[in-house]
Coordinates of C-alpha atoms in Angstrom, one line a residue:
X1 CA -19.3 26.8 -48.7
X2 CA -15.8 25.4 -48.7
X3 CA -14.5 27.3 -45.5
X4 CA -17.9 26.0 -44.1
X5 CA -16.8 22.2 -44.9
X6 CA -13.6 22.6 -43.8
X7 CA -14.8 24.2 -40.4
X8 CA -17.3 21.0 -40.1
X9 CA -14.2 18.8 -40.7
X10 CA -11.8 20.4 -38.7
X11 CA -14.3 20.8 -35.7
X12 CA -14.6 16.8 -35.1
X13 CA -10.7 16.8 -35.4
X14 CA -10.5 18.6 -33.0
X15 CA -13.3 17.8 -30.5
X16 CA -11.9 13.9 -30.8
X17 CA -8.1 15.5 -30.2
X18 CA -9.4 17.0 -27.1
X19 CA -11.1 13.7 -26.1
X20 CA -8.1 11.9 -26.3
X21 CA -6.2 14.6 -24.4
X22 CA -8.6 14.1 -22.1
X23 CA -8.3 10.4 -21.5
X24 CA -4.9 10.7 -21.5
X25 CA -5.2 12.8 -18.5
X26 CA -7.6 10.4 -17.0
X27 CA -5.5 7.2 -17.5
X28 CA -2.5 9.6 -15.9
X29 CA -4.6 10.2 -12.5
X30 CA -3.4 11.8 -9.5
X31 CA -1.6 9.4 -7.5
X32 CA -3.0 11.0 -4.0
X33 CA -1.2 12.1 -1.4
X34 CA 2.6 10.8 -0.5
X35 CA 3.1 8.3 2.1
X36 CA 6.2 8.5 4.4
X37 CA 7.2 4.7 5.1
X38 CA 7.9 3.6 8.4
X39 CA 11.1 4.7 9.3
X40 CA 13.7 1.9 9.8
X41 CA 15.8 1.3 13.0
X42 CA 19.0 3.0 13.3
X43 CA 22.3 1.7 14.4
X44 CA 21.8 3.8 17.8
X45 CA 18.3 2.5 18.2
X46 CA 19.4 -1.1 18.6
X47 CA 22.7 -0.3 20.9
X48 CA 25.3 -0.6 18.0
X49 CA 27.9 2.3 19.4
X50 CA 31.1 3.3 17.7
X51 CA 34.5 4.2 19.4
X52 CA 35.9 7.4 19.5
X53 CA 38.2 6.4 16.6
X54 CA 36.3 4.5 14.9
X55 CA 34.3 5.6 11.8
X56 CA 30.9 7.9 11.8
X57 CA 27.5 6.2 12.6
X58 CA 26.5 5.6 9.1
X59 CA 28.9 2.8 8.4
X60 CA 27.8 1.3 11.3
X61 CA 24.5 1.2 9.7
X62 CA 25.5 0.6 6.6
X63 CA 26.9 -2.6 8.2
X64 CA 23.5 -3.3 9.7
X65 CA 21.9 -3.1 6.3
X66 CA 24.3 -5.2 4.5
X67 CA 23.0 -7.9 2.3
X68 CA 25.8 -10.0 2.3
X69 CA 24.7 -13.8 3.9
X70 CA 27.8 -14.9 6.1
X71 CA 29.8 -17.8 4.7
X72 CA 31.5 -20.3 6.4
X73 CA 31.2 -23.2 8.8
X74 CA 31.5 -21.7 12.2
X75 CA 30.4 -25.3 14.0
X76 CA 33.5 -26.3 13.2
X77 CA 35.7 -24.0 15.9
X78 CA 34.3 -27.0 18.4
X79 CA 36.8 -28.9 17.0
X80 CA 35.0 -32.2 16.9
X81 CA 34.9 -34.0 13.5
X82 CA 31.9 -35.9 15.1
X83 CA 30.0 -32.9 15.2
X84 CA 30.9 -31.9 12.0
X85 CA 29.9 -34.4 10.4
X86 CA 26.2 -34.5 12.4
X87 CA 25.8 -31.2 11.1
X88 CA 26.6 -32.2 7.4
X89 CA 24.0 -34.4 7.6
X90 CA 21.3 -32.4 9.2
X91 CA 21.7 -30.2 6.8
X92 CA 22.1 -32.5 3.8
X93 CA 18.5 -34.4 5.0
X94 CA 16.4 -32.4 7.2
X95 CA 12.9 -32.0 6.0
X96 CA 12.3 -28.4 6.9
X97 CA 15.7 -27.3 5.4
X98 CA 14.4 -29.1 2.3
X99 CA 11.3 -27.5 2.3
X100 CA 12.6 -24.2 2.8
X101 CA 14.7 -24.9 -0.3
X102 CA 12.0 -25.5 -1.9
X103 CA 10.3 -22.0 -1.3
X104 CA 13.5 -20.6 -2.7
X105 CA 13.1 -22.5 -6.2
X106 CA 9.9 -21.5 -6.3
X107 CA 10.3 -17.6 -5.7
X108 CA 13.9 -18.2 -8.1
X109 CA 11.3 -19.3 -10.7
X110 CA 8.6 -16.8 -10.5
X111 CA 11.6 -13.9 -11.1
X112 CA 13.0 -15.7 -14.0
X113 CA 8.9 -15.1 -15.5
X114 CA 9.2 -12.0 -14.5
X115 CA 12.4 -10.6 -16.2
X116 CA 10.8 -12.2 -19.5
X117 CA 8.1 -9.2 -19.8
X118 CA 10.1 -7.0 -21.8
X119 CA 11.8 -10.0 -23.8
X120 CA 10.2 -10.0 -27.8
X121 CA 7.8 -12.9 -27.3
X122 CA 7.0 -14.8 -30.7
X123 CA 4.1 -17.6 -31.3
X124 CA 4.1 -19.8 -34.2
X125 CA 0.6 -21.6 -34.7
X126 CA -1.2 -23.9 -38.0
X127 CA -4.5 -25.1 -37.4
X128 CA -7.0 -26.7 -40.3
X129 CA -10.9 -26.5 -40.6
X130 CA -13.5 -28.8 -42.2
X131 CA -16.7 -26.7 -42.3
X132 CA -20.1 -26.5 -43.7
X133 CA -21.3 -23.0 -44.0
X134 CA -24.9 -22.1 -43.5
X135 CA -26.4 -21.2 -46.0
X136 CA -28.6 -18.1 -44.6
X137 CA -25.9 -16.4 -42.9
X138 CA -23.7 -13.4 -43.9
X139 CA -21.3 -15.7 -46.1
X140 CA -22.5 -15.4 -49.5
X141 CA -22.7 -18.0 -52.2
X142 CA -21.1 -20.4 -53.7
X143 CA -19.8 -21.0 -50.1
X144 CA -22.6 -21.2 -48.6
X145 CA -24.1 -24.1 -47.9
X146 CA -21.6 -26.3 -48.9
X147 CA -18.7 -27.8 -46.7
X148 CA -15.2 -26.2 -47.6
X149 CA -11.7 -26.6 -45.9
X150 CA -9.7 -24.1 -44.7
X151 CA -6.0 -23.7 -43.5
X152 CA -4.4 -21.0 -41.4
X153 CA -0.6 -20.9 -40.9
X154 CA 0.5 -17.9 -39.0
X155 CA 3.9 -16.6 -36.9
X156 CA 3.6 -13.6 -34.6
X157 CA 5.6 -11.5 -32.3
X158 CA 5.3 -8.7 -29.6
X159 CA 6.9 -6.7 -27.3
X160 CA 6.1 -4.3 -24.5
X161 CA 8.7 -2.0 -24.0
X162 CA 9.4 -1.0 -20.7
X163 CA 8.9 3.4 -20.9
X164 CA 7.4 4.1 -16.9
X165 CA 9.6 1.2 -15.1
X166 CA 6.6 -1.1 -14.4
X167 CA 8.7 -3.8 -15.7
X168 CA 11.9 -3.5 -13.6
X169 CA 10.4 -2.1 -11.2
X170 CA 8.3 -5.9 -11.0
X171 CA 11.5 -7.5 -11.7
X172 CA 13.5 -6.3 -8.6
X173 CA 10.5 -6.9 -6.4
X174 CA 10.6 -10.7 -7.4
X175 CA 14.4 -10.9 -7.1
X176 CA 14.2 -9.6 -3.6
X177 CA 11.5 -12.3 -3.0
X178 CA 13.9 -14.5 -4.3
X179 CA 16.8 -13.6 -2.4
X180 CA 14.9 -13.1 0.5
X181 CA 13.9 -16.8 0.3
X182 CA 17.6 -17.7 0.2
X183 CA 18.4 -15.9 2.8
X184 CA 15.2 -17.8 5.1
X185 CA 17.4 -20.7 3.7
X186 CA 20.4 -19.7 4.9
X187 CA 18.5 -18.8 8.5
X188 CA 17.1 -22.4 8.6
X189 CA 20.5 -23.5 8.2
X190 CA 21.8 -21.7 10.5
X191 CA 19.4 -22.1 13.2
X192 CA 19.4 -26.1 12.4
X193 CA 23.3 -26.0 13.1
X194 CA 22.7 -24.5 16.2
X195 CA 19.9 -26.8 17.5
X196 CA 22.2 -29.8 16.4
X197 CA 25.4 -28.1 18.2
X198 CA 23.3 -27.4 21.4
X199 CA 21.7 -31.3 21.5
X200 CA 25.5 -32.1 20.8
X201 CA 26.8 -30.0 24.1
X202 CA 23.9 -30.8 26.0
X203 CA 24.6 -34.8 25.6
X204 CA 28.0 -34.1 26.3
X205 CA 26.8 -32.4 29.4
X206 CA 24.8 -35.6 30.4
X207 CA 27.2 -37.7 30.1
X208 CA 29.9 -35.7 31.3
X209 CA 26.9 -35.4 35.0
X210 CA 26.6 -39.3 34.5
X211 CA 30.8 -39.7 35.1
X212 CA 30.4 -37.7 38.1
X213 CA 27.2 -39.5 39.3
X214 CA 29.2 -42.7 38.9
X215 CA 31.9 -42.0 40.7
X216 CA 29.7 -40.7 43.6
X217 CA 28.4 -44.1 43.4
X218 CA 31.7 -45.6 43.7
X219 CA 32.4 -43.1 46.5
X220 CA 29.2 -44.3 48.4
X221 CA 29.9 -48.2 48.3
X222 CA 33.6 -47.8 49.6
X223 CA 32.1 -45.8 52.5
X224 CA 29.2 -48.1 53.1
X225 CA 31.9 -51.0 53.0
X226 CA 34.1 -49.2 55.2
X227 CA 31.1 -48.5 58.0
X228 CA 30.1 -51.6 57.7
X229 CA 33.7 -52.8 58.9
X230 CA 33.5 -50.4 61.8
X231 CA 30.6 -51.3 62.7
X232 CA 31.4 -54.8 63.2
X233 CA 34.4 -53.7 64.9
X234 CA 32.6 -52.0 67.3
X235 CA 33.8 -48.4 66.1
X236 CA 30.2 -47.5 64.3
X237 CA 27.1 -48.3 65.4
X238 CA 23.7 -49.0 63.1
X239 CA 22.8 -45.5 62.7
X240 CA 25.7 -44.7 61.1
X241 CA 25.4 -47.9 59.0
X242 CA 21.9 -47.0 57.6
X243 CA 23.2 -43.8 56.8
X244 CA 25.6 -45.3 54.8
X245 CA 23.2 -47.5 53.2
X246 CA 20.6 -44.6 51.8
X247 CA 23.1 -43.0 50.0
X248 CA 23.3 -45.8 47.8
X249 CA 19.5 -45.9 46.6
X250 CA 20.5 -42.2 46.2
X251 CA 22.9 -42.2 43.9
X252 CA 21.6 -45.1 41.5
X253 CA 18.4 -42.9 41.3
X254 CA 20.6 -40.0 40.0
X255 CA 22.1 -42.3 37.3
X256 CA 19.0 -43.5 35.9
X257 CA 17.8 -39.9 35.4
X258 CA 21.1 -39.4 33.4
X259 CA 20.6 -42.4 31.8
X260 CA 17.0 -41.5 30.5
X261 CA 18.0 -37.8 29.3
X262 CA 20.6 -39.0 27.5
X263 CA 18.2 -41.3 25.6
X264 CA 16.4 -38.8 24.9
X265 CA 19.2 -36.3 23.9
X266 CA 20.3 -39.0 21.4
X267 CA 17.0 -39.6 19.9
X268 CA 16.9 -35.8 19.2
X269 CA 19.9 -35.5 17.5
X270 CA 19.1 -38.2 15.4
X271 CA 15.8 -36.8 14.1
X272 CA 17.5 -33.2 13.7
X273 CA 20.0 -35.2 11.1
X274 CA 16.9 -36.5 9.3
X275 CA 17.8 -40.3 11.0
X276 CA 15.6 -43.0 12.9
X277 CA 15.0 -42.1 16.9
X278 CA 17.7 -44.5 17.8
X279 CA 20.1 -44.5 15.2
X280 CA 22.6 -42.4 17.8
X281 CA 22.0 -44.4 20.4
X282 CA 26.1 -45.4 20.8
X283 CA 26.9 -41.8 20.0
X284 CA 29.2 -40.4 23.1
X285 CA 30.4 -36.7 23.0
X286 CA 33.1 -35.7 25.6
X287 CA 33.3 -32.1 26.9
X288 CA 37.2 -32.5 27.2
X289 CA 37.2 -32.9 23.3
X290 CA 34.9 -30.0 22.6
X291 CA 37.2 -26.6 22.4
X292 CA 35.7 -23.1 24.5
X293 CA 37.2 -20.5 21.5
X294 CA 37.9 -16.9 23.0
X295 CA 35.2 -14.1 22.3
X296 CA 36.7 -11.2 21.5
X297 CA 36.4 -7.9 23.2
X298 CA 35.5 -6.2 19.8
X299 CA 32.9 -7.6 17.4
X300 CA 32.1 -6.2 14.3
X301 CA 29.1 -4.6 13.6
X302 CA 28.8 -6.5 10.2
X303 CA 28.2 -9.7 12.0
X304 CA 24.8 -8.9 12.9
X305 CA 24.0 -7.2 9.3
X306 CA 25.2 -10.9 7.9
X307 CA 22.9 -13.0 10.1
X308 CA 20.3 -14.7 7.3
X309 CA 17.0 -13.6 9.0
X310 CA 18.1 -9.6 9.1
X311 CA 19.9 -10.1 5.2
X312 CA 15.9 -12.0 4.2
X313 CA 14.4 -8.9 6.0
X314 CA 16.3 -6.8 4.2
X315 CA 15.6 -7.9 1.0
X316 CA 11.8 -7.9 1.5
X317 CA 11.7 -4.3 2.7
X318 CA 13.5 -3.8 -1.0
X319 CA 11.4 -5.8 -2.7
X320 CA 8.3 -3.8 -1.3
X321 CA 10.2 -0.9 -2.3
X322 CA 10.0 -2.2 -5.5
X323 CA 6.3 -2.7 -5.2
X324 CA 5.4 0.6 -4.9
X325 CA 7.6 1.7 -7.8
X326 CA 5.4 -0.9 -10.4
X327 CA 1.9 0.1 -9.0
X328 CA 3.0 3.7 -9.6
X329 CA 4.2 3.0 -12.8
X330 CA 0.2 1.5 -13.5
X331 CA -0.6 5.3 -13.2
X332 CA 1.1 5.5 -16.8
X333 CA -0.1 4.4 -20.5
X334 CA 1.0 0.8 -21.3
X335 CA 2.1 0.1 -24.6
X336 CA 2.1 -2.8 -26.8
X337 CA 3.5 -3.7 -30.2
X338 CA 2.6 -6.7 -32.2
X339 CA 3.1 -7.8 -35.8
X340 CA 2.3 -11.2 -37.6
X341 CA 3.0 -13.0 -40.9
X342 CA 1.7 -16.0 -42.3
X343 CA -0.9 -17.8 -44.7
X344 CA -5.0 -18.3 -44.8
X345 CA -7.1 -19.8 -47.8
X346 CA -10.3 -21.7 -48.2
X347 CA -9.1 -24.8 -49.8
X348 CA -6.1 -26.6 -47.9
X349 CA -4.8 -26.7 -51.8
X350 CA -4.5 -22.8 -51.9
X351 CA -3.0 -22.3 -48.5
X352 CA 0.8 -22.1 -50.0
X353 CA 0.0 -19.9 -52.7
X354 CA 1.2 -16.6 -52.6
X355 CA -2.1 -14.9 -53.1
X356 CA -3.0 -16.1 -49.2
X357 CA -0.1 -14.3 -47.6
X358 CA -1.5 -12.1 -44.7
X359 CA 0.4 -10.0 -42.6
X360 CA -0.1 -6.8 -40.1
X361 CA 1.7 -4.9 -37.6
X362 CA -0.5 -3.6 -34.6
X363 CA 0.7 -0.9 -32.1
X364 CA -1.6 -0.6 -28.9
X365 CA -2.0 1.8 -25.9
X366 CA -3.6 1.4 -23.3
X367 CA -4.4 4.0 -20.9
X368 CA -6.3 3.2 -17.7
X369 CA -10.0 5.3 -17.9
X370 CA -11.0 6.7 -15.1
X371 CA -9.6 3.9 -12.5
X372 CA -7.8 6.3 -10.1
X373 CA -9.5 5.2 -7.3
X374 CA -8.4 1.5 -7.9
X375 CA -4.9 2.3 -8.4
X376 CA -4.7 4.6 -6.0
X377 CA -6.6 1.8 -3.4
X378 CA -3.5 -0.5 -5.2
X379 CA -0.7 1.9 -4.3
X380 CA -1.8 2.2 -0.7
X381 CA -1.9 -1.4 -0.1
X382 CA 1.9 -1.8 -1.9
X383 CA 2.6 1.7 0.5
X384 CA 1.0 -0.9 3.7
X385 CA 3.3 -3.8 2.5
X386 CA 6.5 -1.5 2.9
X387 CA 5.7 -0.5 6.3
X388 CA 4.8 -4.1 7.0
X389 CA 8.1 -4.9 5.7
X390 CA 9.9 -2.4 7.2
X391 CA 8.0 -2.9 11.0
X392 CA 9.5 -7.2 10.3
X393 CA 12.7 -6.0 9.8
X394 CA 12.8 -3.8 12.5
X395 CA 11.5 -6.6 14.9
X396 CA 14.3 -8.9 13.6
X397 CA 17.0 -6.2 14.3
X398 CA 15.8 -5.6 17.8
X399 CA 15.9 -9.3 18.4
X400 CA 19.4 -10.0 16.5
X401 CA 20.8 -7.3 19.1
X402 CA 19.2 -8.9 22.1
X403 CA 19.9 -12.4 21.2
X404 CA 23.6 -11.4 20.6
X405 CA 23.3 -9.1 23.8
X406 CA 22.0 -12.0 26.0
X407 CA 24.7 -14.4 24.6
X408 CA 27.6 -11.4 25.0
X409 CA 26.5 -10.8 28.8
X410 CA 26.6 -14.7 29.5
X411 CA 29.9 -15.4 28.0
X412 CA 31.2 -12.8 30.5
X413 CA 29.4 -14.1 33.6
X414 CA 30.6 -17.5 33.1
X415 CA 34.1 -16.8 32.4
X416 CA 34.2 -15.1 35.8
X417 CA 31.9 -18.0 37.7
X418 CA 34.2 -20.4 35.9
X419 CA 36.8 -19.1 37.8
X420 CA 35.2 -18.7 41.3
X421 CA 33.9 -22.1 40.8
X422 CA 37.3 -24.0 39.8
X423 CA 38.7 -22.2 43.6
X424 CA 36.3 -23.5 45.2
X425 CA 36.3 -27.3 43.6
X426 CA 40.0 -27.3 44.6
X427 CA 38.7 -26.6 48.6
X428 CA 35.9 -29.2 48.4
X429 CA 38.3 -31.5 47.0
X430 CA 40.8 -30.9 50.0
X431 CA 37.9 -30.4 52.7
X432 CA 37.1 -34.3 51.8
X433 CA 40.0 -35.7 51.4
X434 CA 40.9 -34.5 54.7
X435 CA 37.6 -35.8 56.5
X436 CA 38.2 -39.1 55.0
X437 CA 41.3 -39.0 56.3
X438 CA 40.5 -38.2 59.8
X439 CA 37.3 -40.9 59.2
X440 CA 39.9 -43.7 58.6
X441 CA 41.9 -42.5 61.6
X442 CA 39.0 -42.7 64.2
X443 CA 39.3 -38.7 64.2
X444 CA 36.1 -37.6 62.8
X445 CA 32.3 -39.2 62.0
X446 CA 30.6 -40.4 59.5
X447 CA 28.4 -37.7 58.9
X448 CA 31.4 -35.1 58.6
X449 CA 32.2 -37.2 55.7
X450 CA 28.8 -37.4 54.0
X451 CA 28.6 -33.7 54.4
X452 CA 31.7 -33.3 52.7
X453 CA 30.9 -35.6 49.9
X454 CA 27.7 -33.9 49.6
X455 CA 29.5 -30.4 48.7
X456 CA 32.2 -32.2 46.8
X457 CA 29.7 -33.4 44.5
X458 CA 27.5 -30.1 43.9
X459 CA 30.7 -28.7 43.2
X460 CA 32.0 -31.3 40.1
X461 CA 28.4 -31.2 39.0
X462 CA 28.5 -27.5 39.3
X463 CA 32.0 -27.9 37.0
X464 CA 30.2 -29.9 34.3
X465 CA 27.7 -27.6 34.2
X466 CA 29.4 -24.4 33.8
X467 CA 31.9 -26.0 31.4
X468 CA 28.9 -27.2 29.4
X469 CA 27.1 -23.4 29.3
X470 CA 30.1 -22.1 28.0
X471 CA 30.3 -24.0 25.2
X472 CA 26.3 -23.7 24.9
X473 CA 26.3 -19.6 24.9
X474 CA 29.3 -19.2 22.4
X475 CA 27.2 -21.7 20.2
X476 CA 24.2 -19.3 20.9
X477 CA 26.1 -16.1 20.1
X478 CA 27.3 -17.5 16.8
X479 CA 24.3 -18.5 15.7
X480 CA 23.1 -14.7 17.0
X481 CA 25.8 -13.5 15.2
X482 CA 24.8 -15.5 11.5
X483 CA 27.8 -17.3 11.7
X484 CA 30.6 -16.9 14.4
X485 CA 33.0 -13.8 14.9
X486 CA 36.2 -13.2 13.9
X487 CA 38.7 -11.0 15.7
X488 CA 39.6 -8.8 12.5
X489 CA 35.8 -7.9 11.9
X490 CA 36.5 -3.7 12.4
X491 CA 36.1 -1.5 15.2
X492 CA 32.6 -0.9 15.5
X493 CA 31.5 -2.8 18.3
X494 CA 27.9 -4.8 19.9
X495 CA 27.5 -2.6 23.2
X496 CA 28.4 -5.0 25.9
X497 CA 27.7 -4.8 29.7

């Protein structure tokens, strides 16, 4: 009869162990079938080559995937304090800069919460009651029915330690949304700098176009006052007279234009630094002021791995790394340990007496029944949000290298235009003197002089111009770069025409 009993005992025991064995391997589901993630660009892929002597491929990429933002103020090589200080303020006032800022403060704050999940947590709470009791409930007599007080004074604490990485694992994803948020900071910086450096160069360029448009002017009225002495002297007659007299219409018509780009130029800069439209209106950049700094023939391939959108794509592929790491870690038990302390009575008069001391300690797991298919649906969409990640960054990189690319192969066509062009300014210049000369001397007509003037002025114009795209593409390929170059950045090199 005994054995019996004991069988009938032991038989529950161990149909409930099995049960729980069970769930256990229920809440530990399969987590499906493995995913490969996108695979991320290469330094190859994106035309990042190495020398012969210069390390193996894979610190070329390791370069490429550097987190490291670049530091430094590379507006400043110009070598115009006016700029600087321009850019200063753009980036002390602009609204977007703020707001982006802002995003980072906010994804800053949601990590702080997060590392707080496997801190000890502790609640302290005291609360009082006036109640009347019914009298035909499950509260017996002499309570009820009548109205009694009651006090409750109570401190708790609990704790969920980390055992499957779900925690850190949620912790590093925020951080990389964090840093990532600084580094689209850092990238609106950047790119601000670089829309405030280009209005800069470009207003420069106007003005510089307006000079040469004003001295054509000039030009024009001594020639038309010149005619108009020959032609009372017998020497011209009125066609070459009205000749004269066009080009003046001409050239005031070219001024004006100048006049309202510039406007315009300054009213842009001013916004950009967070100002009223027209509180640049006196500003006056010279091109002669403005320094062209040397490229060098090498760049490091760590300059593109520093520019702020690549680092902020980087961190998000890490932080959807992390992603996956926590919703696997939902494929594990949770656990949970609480404990509390403190004092309950009826009567607010008995609430400090020992006899209402109360106190419990409350260890919990928590194992997810039969919800493979959600978590498994959850891990997919965390799997989706790497290659999402991964595709972004990949799109960034190609674009990095082309952006630098573009700026690299412009820098080297207008260094050799610059120097066709300054050869041939130094003919047009002779070419009209000489016709002017001959003019004056009754040797040579009108019109051989206006056609000389006419290439004598593409070619200053043409001078601005190139002088102003220089400075324009090295301001583009530091920007492309994150933040200029430097001429002791390593071997590895951007792949240049």
């Amino acid at each position: 009869m005994t054995s019996r009993n004991h069988r009938s005992f032991r038989n529950p025991v161990m149909g409930a162990s099995a049960l729980l064995a069970a769930l256990a391997l229920a809440g530990c589901a399969s987590q499906g079938p493995q995913h490969p993630p996108l695979a991320q660009l290469s330094a190859a892929d994106v035309g990042l080559n190495s020398p012969a002597d210069s390390p193996a491929d894979s610190s070329t990429q390791a370069s490429l995937d550097s987190t490291a933002l670049a530091s430094g103020q590379w507006w400043a090589g110009l070598g115009d304090a006016q700029l600087n200080a321009l850019v200063a303020q753009a980036l002390a006032g602009n609204p977007s800069l703020a707001a982006s800022n802002a995003r980072f403060e906010k994804a800053a704050a949601l990590a702080t919460a997060t590392s707080t999940a496997t801190d000890i947590h502790g609640t302290l709470s005291a609360d009082g009651t006036r109640q009347r009791y019914t009298a035909n409930g499950m509260i017996p007599a002499p309570i009820a029915g009548h109205v009694y007080n009651s006090g409750n004074l109570q401190a708790g604490v609990s704790w969920s330690p980390d055992f499957f990485g779900k925690h850190a694992a949620e912790l590093q994803s925020a951080l990389g949304q964090a840093r990532a948020a600084r580094a689209d900071g850092a990238a609106a910086a950047n790119q601000l700098a670089a829309q405030v450096a280009r209005s800069y160069v470009a207003l420069a360029r106007l003005i510089a176009q307006r000079e040469v448009a004003q001295r054509t002017l000039g030009q024009r009225q001594s020639l038309l006052s010149l005619s108009e002495q020959r032609t009372r002297a017998g020497l011209d007659s009125q066609v070459e007279l009205t000749q004269a007299q066009a080009g003046m219409p001409d050239a005031q018509t070219q001024i004006e234009m100048l006049n309202e780009q510039i406007t315009l130029t300054r009213r842009t800069i001013a916004v950009l630094c967070a100002q009223a439209p027209d509180a640049q209106n006196a500003l006056t950049p010279r091109l002669a002021v403005l320094r062209i700094q040397p490229v060098p023939q090498v760049l490091g391939a760590d300059l593109l791995g520093r520019r702020p959108d690549v680092v902020a794509a980087r961190w998000r592929v890490e932080a959807a790394t992390s992603g996956i790491d926590s919703a696997k870690a939902d494929f594990y038990p949770d656990v949970n340990l609480t404990a509390f302390i403190g004092l309950n009575a009826l009567g607010f008069d008995n609430v400090f007496q020992a006899s209402s001391r109360q106190m419990g300690v409350t260890p919990a797991l928590r194992l997810p029944i039969f919800e493979g298919k959600r978590l498994r649906a959850q891990l997919r969409g965390k799997q989706a949000d790497l290659d999402t990640a991964i595709a972004q960054y990949n799109g960034v990189v190609l674009d990095a290298v082309k952006q630098a690319g573009d700026a690299i192969a412009s820098v080297q066509s207008l260094d050799r235009q610059q120097k066709l062009q300054q050869e041939s300014l130094a003919k047009a210049e002779r070419a009209y003197d000489f016709s002017v000369q001959r003019y004056k001397a009754g040797l040579g007509t009108q019109i051989t002089v206006l056609n000389t003037e006419t290439q004598l002025i593409a070619q200053r114009r043409l001078a601005v111009d190139l002088q102003a795209r220089e400075l324009d593409t090295r301001v583009a390929l530091a920007a492309a770069l994150g933040g200029g170059w430097s001429d002791d950045t390593g071997k590895l090199q951007i792949a240049q025409p």
